[in-house]
Short mmCIF file of C-alpha atoms and ligand atoms in Angstrom, two decimals:
data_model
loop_
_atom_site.label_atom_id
_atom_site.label_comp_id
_atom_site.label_asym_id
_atom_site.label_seq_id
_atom_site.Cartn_x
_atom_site.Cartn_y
_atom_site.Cartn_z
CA UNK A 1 17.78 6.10 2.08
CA UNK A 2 16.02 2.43 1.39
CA UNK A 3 13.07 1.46 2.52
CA UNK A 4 13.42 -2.27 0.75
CA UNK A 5 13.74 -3.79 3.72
CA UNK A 6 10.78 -2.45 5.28
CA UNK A 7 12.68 0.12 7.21
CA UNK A 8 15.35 2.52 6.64
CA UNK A 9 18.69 1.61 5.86
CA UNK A 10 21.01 4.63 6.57
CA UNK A 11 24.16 4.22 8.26
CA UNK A 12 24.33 5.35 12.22
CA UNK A 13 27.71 7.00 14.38
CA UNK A 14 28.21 4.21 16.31
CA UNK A 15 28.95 6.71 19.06
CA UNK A 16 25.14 8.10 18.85
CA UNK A 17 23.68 8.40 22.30
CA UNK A 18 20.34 7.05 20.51
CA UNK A 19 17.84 7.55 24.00
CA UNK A 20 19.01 10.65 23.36
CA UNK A 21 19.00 11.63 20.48
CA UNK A 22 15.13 9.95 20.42
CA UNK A 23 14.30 12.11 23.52
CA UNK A 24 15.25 15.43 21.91
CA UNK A 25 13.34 14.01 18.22
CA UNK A 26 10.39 13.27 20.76
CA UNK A 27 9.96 17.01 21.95
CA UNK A 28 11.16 18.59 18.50
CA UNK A 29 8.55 17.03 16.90
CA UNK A 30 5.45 16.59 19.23
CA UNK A 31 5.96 12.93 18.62
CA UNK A 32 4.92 10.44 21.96
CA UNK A 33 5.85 6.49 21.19
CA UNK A 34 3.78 4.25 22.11
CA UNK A 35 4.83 0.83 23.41
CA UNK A 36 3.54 -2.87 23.43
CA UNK A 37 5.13 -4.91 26.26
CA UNK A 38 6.56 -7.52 24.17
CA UNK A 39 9.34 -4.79 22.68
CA UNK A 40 12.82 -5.05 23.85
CA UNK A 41 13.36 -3.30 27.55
CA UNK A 42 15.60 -0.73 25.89
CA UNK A 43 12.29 0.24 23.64
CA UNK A 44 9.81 0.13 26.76
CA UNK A 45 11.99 2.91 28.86
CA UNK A 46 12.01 5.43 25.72
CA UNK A 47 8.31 4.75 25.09
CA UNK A 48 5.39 7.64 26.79
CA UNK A 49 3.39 4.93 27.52
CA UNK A 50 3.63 1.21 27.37
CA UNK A 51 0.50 -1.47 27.78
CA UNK A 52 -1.86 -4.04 26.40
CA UNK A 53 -3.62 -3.97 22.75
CA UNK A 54 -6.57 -1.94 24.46
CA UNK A 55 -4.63 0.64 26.67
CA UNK A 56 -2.53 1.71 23.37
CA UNK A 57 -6.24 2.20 21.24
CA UNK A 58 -6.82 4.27 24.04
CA UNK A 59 -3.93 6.22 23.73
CA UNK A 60 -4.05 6.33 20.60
CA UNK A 61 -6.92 7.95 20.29
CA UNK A 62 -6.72 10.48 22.51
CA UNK A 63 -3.19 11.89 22.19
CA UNK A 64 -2.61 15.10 21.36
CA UNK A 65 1.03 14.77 19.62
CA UNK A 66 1.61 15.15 16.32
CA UNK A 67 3.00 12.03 15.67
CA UNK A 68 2.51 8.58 16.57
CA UNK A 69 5.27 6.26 16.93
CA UNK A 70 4.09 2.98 17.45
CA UNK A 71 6.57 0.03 18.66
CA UNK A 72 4.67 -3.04 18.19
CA UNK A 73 3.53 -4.53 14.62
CA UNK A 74 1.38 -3.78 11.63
CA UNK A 75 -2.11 -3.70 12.93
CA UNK A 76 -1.67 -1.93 16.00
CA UNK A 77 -0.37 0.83 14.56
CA UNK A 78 -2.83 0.47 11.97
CA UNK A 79 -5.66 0.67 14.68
CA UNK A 80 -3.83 4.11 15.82
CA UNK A 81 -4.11 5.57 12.29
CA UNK A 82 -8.22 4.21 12.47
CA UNK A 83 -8.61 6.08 15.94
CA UNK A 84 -7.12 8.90 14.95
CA UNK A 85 -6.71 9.77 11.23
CA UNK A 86 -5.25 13.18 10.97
CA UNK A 87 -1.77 12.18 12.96
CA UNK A 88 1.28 10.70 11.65
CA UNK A 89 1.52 6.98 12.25
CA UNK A 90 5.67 5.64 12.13
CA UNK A 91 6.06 2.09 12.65
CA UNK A 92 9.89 1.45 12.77
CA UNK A 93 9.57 -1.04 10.68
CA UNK A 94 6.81 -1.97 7.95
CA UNK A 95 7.54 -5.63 7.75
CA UNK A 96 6.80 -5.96 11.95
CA UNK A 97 3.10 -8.15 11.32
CA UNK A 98 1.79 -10.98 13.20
CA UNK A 99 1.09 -14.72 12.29
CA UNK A 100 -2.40 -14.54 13.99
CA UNK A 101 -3.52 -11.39 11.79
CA UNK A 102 -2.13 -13.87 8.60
CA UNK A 103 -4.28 -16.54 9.51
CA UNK A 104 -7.38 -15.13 8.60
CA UNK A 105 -7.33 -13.52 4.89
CA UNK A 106 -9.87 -11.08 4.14
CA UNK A 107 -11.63 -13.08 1.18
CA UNK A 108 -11.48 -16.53 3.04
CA UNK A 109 -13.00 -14.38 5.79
CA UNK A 110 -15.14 -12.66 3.59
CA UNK A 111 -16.51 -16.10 2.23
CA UNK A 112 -16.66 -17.88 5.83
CA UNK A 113 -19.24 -14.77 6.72
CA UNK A 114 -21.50 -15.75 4.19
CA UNK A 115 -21.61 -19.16 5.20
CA UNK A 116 -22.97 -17.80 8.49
CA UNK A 117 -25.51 -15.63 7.78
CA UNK A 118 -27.67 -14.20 10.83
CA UNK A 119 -24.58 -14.67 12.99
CA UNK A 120 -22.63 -11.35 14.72
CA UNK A 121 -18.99 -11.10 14.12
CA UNK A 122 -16.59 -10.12 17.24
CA UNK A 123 -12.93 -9.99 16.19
CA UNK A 124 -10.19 -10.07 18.16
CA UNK A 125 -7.93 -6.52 17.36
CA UNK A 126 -5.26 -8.73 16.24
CA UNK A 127 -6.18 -8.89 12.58
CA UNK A 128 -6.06 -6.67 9.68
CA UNK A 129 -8.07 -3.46 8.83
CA UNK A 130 -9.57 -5.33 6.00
CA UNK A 131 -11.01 -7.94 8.64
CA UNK A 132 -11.65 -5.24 11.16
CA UNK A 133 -13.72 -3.57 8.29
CA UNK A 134 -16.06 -7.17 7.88
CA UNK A 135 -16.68 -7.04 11.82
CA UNK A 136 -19.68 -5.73 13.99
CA UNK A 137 -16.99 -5.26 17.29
CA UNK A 138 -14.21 -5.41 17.71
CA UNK A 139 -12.52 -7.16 21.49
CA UNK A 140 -9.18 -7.35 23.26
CA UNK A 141 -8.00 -9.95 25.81
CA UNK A 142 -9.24 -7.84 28.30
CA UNK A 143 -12.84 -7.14 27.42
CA UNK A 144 -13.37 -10.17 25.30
CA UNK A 145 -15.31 -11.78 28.22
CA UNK A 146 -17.34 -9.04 28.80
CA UNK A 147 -18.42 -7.78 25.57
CA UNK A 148 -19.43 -11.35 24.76
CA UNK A 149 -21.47 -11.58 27.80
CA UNK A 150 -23.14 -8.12 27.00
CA UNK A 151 -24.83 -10.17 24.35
CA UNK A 152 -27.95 -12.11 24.79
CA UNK A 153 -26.80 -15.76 25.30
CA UNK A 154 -29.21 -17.44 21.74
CA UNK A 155 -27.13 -14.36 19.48
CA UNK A 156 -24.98 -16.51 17.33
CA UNK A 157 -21.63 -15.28 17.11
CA UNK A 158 -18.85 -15.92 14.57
CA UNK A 159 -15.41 -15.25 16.96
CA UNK A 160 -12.21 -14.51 15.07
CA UNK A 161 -9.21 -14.80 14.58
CA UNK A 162 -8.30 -16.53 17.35
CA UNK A 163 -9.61 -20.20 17.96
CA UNK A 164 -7.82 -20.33 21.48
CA UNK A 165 -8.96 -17.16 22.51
CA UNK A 166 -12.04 -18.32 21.53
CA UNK A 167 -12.11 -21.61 22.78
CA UNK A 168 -11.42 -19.98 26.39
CA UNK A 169 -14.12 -17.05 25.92
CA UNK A 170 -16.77 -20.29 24.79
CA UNK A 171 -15.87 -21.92 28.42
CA UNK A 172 -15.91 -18.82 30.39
CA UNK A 173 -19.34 -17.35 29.44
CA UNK A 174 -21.04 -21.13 28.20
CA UNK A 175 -21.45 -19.92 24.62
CA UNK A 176 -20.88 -21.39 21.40
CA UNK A 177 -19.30 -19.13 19.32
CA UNK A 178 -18.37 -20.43 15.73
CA UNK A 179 -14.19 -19.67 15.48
CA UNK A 180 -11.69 -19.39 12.76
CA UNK A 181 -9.25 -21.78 12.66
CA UNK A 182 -6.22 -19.19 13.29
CA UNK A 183 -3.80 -18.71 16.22
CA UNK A 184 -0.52 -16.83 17.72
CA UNK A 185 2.67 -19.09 16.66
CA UNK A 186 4.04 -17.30 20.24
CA UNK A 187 1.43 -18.66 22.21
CA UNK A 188 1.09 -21.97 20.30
CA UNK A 189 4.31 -23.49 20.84
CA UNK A 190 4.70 -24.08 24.76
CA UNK A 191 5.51 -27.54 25.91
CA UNK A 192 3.33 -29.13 28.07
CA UNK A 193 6.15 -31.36 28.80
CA UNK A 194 8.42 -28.36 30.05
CA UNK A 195 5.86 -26.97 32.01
CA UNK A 196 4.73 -29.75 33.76
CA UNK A 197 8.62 -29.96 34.97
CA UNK A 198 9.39 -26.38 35.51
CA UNK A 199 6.17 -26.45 37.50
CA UNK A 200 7.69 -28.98 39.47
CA UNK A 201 11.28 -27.95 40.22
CA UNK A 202 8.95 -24.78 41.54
CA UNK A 203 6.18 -25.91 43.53
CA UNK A 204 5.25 -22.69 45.18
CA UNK A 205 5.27 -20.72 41.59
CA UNK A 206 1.75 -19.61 40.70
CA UNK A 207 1.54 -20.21 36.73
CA UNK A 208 0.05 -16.93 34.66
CA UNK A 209 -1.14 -17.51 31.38
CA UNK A 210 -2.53 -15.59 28.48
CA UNK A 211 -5.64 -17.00 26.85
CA UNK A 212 -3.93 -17.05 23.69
CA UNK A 213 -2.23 -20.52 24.74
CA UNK A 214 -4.08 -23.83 23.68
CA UNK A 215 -6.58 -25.09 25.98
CA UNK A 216 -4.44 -28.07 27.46
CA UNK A 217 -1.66 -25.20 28.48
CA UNK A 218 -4.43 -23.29 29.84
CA UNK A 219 -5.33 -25.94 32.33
CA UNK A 220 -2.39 -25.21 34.21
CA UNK A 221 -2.75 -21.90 34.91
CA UNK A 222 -3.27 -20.19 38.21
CA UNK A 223 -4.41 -17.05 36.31
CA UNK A 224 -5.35 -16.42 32.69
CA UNK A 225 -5.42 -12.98 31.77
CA UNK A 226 -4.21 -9.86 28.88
CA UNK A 227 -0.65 -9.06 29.20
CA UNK A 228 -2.01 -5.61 31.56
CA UNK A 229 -3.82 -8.52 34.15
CA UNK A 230 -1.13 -10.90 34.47
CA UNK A 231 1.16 -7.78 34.87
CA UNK A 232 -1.42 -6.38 37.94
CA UNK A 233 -1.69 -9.54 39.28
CA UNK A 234 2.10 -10.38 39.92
CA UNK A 235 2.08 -7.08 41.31
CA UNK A 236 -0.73 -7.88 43.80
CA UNK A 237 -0.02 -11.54 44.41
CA UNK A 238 1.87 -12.56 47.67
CA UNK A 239 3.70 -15.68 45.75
CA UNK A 240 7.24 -14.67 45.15
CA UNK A 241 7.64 -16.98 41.73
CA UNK A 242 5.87 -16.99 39.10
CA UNK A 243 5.86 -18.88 35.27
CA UNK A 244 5.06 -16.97 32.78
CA UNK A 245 3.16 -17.96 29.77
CA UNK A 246 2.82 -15.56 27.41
CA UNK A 247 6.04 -13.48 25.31
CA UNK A 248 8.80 -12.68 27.46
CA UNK A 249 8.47 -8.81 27.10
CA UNK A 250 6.29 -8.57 29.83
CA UNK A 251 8.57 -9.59 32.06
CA UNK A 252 10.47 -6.70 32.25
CA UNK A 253 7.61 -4.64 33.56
CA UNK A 254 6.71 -7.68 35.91
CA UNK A 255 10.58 -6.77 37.41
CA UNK A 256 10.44 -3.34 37.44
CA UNK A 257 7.52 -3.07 39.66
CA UNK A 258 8.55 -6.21 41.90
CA UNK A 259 12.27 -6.41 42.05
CA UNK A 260 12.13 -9.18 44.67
CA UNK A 261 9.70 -11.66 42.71
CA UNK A 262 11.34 -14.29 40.29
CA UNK A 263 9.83 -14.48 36.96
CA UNK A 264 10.51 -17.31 35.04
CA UNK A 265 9.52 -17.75 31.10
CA UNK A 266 7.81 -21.42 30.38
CA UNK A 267 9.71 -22.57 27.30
CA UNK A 268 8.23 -23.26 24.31
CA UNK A 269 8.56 -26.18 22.71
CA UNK A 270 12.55 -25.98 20.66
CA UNK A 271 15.72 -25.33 21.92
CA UNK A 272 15.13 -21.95 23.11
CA UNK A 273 14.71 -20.87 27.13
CA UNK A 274 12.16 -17.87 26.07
CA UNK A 275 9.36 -17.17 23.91
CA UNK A 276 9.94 -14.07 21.83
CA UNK A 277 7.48 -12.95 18.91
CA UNK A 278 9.66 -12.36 16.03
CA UNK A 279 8.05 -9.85 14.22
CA UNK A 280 7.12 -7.60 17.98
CA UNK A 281 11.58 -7.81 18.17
CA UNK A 282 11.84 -6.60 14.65
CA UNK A 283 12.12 -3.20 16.18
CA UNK A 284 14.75 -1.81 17.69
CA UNK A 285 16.46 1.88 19.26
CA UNK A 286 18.02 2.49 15.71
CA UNK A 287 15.04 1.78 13.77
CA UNK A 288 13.33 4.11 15.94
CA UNK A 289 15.40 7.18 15.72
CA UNK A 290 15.40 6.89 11.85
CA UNK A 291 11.80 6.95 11.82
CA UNK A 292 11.71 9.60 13.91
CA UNK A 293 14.34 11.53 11.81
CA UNK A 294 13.08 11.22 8.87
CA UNK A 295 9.34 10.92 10.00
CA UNK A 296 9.29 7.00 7.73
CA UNK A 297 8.18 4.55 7.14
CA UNK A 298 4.79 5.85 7.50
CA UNK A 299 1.29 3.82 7.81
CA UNK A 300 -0.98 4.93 5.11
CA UNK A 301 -4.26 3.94 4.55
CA UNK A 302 -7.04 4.89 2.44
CA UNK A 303 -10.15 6.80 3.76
CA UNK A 304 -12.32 4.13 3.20
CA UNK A 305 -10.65 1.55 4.66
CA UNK A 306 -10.29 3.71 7.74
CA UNK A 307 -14.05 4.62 7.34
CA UNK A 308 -15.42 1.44 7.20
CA UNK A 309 -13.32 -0.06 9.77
CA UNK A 310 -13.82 2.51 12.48
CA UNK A 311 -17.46 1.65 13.72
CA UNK A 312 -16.58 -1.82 15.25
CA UNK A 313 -13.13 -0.48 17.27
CA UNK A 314 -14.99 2.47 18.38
CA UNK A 315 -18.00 -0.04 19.81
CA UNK A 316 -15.31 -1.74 21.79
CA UNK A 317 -14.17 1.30 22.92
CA UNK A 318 -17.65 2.44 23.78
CA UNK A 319 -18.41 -0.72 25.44
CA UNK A 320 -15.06 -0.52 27.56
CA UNK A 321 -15.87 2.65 29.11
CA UNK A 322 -18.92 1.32 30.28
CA UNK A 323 -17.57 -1.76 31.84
CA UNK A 324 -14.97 0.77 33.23
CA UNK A 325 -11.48 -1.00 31.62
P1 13P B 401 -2.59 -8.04 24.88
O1 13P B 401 -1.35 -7.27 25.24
O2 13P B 401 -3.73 -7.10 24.53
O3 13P B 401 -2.97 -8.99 25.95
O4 13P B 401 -2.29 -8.85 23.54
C1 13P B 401 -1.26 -9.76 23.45
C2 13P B 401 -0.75 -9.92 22.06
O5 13P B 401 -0.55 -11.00 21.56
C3 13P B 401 -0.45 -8.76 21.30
O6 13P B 401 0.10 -9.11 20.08
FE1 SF4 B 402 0.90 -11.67 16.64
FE2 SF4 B 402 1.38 -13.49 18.49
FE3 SF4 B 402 3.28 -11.76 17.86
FE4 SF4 B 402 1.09 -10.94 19.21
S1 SF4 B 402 2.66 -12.34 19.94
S2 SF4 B 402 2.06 -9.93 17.45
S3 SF4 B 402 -0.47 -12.26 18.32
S4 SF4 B 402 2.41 -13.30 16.51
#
């Protein structure tokens, strides 16, 4: 058994039914997988539950399994292990991170703090423990808005690491936040140019965005929401069409619950028709049932990295419950 590669390398029966074979592992071990909706389809209909950066800290934290499975990248399941300590955290595979959590290094970060002083720091929960540990709270795309608002409008606030995310929160509430200069390489590389045509060959297509795009993208949009609100909202909308702007995951559950609508991914801007996050498709049904098998590769993390790192997340959570998300 190798773990070089960041997961395990062990040789499969072709003839494996792996959903179930994962099914039975599930209930042998108390084990519940949770899901982001950028993994593969085949990954979202094995997973307990499947949702949006906040919904899966919420699960996380209160599930009663033994182990976590988490099928999305590095610092999600990194926030599970945070939430809830004494559980096992698998992550299919180790190498799964995410270009926006690499953008901002702790010691840049670190140094970028001090330049600020007197300023609060909200982080987006796309970034490493180590930043998570140098924040006050912590947001998602769905309370972002709200926890900044909850804030008296002259508090000076250092946003990170997100500048789009940012950018969009400054415009929606009229504050000034000071951002890092990071961003999602998913959300970053839509063409304007594409859009502006698809948009046209579909005139009656309303155009859902997440506010990790770039501001001029942004402009387009009908609705800008987390992956959970643009999911609801096709749901509720009348319009039969819709272009989606954010990783093509999502669209599966966008299907599932409205089998008549057409979703269509906006392309980004290479050869490709969709948008996927390479390191959210690192994992896969086989990668799974290893981990699950053989109960690796397994988060660790020291105590006082989980310590110091749990006061922001659970203020988000806090401050979610009251807002009622
Ligand atoms: P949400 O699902 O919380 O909207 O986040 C999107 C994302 O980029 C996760 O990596
Ligand atoms: Fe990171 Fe972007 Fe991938 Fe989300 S979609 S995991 S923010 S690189």
């Amino acid at each position: 058994m190798l773990l070089s590669k960041g997961y395990l390398e062990v040789d499969i029966d072709p003839a494996l039914d792996l959903v179930k074979e994962i099914n039975y592992l599930k209930k042998e071990k108390r084990a519940v997988i949770l899901a982001h909706y950028y993994q593969n389809p085949d990954i979202q209909d094995i997973a307990d539950y499947i949702g949006d950066s906040l919904g899966l800290a919420q699960q996380a934290e209160k599930t009663e399994a033994d182990i976590i499975l988490f099928a999305g990248v590095h610092f999600m399941a990194e926030t599970a292990k945070i939430l809830n300590p004494t559980k096992k955290v698998l992550i299919p595979d180790l190498k799964a991170g995410c270009s926006l959590a690499d953008s901002c290094p702790p010691q840049k970060f670190s140094d970028f703090k001090a330049q600020h002083p007197n300023h609060i720091v909200l982080t987006y929960i796309n970034c490493t423990a180590d930043i998570k540990a140098l924040s006050d709270v912590i947001v998602t795309s769905t309370n972002a808005v709200k926890i900044v608002q909850s804030f008296p409008k002259d508090q000076a606030i250092i946003f990170a690491p997100d500048k789009n995310l940012g950018a969009y929160i400054n415009k929606k509430t009229g504050r000034n936040m000071i951002l890092w200069d990071g961003a999602c390489m998913v959300h970053e590389i839509f063409s304007l140019e594409k859009l502006i045509k698809l948009k046209a060959q579909h005139s009656k297509a309303l155009v859902l965005a997440h506010p990790e795009c770039e501001a001029h993208i942004l402009e387009y949009a009908h609705f800008i929401g987390s992956t959970t609100a643009i999911l609801n909202y096709s749901k509720k909308s009348d319009a039969q069409e819709f272009i989606v702007l954010t990783e093509t995951g999502i669209i599966h559950q966008m299907q599932k619950a409205s089998p008549s609508k057409t979703f269509i991914p906006a392309p980004p801007n290479n050869n490709c028709a969709c948008n996927d996050c390479p390191h959210m498709k690192l994992n896969t049904l086989e990668k799974i049932y290893l981990a699950l098998k053989y109960e690796q590769p397994e988060l660790l993390m020291s105590n006082e990295l989980i310590e110091k790192s749990k006061a922001p997340i659970n203020k988000m959570l806090e401050l979610s419950a009251k807002f009622g998300l």
